Short mmCIF file of C-alpha atoms in Angstrom, two decimals:
data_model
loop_
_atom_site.label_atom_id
_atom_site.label_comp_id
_atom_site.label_asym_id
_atom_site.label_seq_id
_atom_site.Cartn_x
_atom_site.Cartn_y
_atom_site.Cartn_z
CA UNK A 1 -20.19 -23.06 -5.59
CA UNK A 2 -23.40 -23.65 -3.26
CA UNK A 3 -22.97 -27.43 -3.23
CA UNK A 4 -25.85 -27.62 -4.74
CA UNK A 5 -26.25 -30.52 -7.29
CA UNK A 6 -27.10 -28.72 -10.64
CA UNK A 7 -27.95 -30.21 -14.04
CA UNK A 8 -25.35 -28.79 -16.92
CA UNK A 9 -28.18 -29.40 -19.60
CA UNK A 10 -31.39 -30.49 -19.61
CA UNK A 11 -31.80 -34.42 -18.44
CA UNK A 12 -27.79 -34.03 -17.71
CA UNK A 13 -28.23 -36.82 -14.34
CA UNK A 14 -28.40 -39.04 -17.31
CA UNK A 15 -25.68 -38.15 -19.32
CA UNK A 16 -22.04 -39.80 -18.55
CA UNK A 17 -18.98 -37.27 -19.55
CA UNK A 18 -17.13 -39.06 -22.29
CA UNK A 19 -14.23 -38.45 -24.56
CA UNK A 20 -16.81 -37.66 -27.29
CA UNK A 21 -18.57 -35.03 -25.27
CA UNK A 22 -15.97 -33.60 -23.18
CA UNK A 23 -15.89 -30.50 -25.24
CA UNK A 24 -19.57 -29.66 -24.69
CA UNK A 25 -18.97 -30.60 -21.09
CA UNK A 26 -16.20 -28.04 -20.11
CA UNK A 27 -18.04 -25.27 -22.15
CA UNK A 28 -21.22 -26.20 -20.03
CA UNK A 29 -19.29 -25.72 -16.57
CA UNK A 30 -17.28 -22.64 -17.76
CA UNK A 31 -21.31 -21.61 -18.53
CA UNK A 32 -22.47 -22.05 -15.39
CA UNK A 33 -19.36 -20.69 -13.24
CA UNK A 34 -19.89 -17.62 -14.99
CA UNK A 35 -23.53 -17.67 -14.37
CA UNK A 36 -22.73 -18.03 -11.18
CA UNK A 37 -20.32 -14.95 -10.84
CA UNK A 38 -22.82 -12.56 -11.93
CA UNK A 39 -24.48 -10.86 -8.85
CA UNK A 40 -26.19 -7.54 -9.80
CA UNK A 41 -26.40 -6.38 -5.95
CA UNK A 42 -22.77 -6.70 -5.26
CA UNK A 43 -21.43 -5.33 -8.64
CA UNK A 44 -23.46 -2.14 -8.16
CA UNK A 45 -22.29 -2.31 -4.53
CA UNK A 46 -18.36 -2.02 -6.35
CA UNK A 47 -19.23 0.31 -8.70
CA UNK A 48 -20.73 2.44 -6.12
CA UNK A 49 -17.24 2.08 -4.38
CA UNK A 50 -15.29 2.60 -6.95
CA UNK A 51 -17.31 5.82 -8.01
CA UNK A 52 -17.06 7.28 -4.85
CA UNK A 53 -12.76 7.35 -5.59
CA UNK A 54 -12.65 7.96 -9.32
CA UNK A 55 -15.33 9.43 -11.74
CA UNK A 56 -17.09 6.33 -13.78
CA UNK A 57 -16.72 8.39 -16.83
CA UNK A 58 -13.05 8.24 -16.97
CA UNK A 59 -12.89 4.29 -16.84
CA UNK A 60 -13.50 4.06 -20.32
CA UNK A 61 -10.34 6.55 -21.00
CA UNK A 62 -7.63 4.55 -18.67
CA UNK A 63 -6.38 1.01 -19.42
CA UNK A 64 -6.54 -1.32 -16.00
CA UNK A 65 -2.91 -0.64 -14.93
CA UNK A 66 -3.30 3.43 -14.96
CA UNK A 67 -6.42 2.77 -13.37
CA UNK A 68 -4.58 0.72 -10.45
CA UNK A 69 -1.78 3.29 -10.68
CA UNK A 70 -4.35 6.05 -9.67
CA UNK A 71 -6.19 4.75 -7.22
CA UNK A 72 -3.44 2.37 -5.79
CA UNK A 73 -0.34 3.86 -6.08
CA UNK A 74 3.10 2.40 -7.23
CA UNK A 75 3.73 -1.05 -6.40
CA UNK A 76 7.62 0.24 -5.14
CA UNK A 77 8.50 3.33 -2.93
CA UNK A 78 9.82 6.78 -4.64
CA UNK A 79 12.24 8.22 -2.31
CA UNK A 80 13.00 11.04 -3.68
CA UNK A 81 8.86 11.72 -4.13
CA UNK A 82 8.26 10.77 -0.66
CA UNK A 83 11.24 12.81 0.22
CA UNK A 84 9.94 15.85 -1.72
CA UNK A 85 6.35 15.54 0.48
CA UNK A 86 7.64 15.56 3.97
CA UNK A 87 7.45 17.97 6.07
CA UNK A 88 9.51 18.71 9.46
CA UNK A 89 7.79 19.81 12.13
CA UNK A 90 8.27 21.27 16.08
CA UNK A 91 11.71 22.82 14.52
CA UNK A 92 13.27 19.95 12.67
CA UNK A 93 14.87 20.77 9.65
CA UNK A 94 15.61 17.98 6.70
CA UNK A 95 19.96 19.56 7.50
CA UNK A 96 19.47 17.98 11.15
CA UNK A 97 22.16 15.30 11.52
CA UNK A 98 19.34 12.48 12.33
CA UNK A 99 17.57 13.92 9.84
CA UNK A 100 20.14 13.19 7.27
CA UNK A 101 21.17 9.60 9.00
CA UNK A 102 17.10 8.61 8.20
CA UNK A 103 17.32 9.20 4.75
CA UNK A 104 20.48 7.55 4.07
CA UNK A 105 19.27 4.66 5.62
CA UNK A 106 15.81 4.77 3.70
CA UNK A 107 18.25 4.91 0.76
CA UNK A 108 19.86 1.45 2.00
CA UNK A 109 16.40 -0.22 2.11
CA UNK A 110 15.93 -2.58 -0.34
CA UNK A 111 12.26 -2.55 -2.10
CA UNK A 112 11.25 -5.03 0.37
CA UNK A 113 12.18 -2.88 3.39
CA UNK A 114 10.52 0.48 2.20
CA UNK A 115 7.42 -1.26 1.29
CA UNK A 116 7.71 -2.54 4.93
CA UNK A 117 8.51 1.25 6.24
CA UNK A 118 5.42 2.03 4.32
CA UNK A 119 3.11 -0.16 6.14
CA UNK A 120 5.01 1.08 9.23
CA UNK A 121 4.14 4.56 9.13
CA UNK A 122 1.11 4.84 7.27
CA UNK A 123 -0.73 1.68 7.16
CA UNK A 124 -0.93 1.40 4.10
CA UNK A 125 0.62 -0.84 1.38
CA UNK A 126 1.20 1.41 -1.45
CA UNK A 127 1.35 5.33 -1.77
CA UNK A 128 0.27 7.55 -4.53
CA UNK A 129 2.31 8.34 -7.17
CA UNK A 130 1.25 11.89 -8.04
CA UNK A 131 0.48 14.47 -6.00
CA UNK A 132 -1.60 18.15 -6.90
CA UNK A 133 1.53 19.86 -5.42
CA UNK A 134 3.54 18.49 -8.63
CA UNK A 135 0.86 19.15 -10.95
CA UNK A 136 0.55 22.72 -11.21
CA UNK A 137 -1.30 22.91 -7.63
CA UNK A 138 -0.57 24.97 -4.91
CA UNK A 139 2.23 23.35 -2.51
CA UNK A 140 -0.28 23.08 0.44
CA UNK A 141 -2.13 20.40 -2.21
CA UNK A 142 -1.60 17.10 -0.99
CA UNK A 143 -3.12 13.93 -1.68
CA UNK A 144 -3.40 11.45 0.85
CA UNK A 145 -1.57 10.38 2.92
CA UNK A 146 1.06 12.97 2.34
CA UNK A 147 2.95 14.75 3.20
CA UNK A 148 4.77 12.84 5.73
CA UNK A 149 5.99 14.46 8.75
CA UNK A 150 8.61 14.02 11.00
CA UNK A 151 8.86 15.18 14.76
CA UNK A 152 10.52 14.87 17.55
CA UNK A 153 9.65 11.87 19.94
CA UNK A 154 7.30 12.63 22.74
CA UNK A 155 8.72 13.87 26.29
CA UNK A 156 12.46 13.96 26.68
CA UNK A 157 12.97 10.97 28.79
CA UNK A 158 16.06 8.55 28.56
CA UNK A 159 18.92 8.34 26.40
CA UNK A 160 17.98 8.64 22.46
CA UNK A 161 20.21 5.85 21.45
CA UNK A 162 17.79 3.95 23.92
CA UNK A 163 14.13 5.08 22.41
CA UNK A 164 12.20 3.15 19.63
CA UNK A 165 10.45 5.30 16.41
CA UNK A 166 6.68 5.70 16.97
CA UNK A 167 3.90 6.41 14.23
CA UNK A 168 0.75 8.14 14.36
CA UNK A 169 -0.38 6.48 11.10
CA UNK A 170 -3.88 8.31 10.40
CA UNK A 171 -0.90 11.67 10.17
CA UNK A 172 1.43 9.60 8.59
CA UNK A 173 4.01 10.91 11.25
CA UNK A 174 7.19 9.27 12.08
CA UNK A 175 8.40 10.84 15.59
CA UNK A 176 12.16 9.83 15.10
CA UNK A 177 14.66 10.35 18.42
CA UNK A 178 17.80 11.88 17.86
CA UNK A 179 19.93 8.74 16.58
CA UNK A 180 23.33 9.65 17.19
CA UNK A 181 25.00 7.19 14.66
CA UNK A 182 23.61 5.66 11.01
CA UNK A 183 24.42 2.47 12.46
CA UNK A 184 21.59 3.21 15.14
CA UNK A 185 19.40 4.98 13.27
CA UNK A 186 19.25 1.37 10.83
CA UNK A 187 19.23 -0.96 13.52
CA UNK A 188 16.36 1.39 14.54
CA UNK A 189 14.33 1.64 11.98
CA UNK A 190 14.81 -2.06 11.09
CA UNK A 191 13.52 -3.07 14.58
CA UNK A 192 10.93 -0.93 13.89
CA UNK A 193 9.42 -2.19 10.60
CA UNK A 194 10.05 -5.92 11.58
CA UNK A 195 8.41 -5.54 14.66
CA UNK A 196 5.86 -3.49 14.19
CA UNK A 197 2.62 -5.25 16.16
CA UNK A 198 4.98 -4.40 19.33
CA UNK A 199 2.95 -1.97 21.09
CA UNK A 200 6.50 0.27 21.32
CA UNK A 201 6.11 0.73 17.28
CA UNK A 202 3.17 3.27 18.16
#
C-alpha cells in the first residue's frame, strides 16, 4: 500500500508465480493486505469514537444493521415521524394554510427528494429513527436533531410568492414564507433543495 517492495515469503525475489503456486501466492497477498490493515492507534482512535455515541458494552447485543440504525438513522425519510417532531413556532400552527401546502408537498417528494430536503434543512444525511418522546419519555425528550421547527421568514419585506425558504441547520429550522398556492410552495421547496449552495438557501 506504501509502494514499498515487500517479500511474500522468505527468499520470495526468487520465486516466479506459477500455475502450480498460485494458490499459496494469493493466500500470501490476502496475508499481507490484512497485515497491513491492522493499525492499533487508529482502531482505538474509532473505538474511542464510537464509545463516545453508543456504550461498547451493547455492541456485542446488536447485529451491524441495528447498530447503523441507532447511530445513523433510517436510510429513507418518515413523514409522519418527522411530522410528529416539529414544532411551530412565533404563532404558526400545523392548521395554517402554508402550513398544510408544505406537508402535502413533502408528501409528493419522492425518496430521493426528502433525503435531499433532509440535507437541506439539517445537514445531515439521515435522521434518527426513534426518539425518547415515543419511548415512554417526556414530550420535551428529543434526540437530535429534532424536533424540527418551522417559523416565519425573517422581516416582512416583498411579496411571499417572491421569497426563497431559509434554514438555520444547527436548529434544524425551516423559516417557510407564506406560499399562497401548492404549486408555489413545490416549485419552492424544489428550488430550494436543488439549489441549495445558493447563498439564498440560508
Amino acid at each position: 500500500m506504501t509502494g514499498e517492495e515487500v517479500e511474500l515469503c522468505q527468499g520470495g525475489r526468487s520465486f516466479t508465480v506459477s500455475w502450480e503456486n498460485k494458490d499459496v501466492y494469493a493466500r500470501a497477498v490476502r496475508s499481507l493486505r490484512l497485515r497491513e490493515l491492522q493499525n492499533l492507534e487508529c482502531m482505538t482512535a474509532v473505538r474511542a469514537g464510537l464509545g463516545s455515541i453508543i456504550p461498547l458494552q451493547l455492541l456485542t447485543m446488536l447485529s451491524p444493521l441495528e447498530i447503523e440504525l441507532r447511530t445513523c438513522g433510517l436510510p429513507y425519510i418518515n413523514l409522519k415521524f418527522l411530522k410528529a417532531h416539529t414544532m411551530y413556532q412565533v404563532g404558526l400552527m400545523e392548521t395554517d394554510q402554508h402550513i398544510e401546502f408544505f406537508w402535502t408537498a413533502l408528501e409528493m417528494f419522492t425518496q430521493e427528494e426528502l433525503c435531499k430536503f433532509i440535507k437541506f434543512a439539517c445537514n445531515q444525511e439521515r435522521i434518527p429513527f426513534t426518539c425518547p418522546c415515543r419511548d415512554g419519555g417526556p414530550d420535551t425528550a428529543h434526540v437530535p436533531p429534532y424536533p424540527m421547527k418551522i417559523a416565519p421568514p425573517d422581516g416582512a419585506a416583498g411579496q411571499s410568492d417572491s421569497r426563497y425558504i431559509r434554514v438555520e441547520t444547527c436548529m434544524f429550522m425551516v423559516k417557510l414564507p407564506q406560499y399562497t398556492s401548492l404549486d408555489v410552495m413545490l416549485e419552492k421547496l424544489r428550488y430550494a433543495i436543488h439549489y441549495r449552495e445558493d447563498p439564498l438557501s440560508g
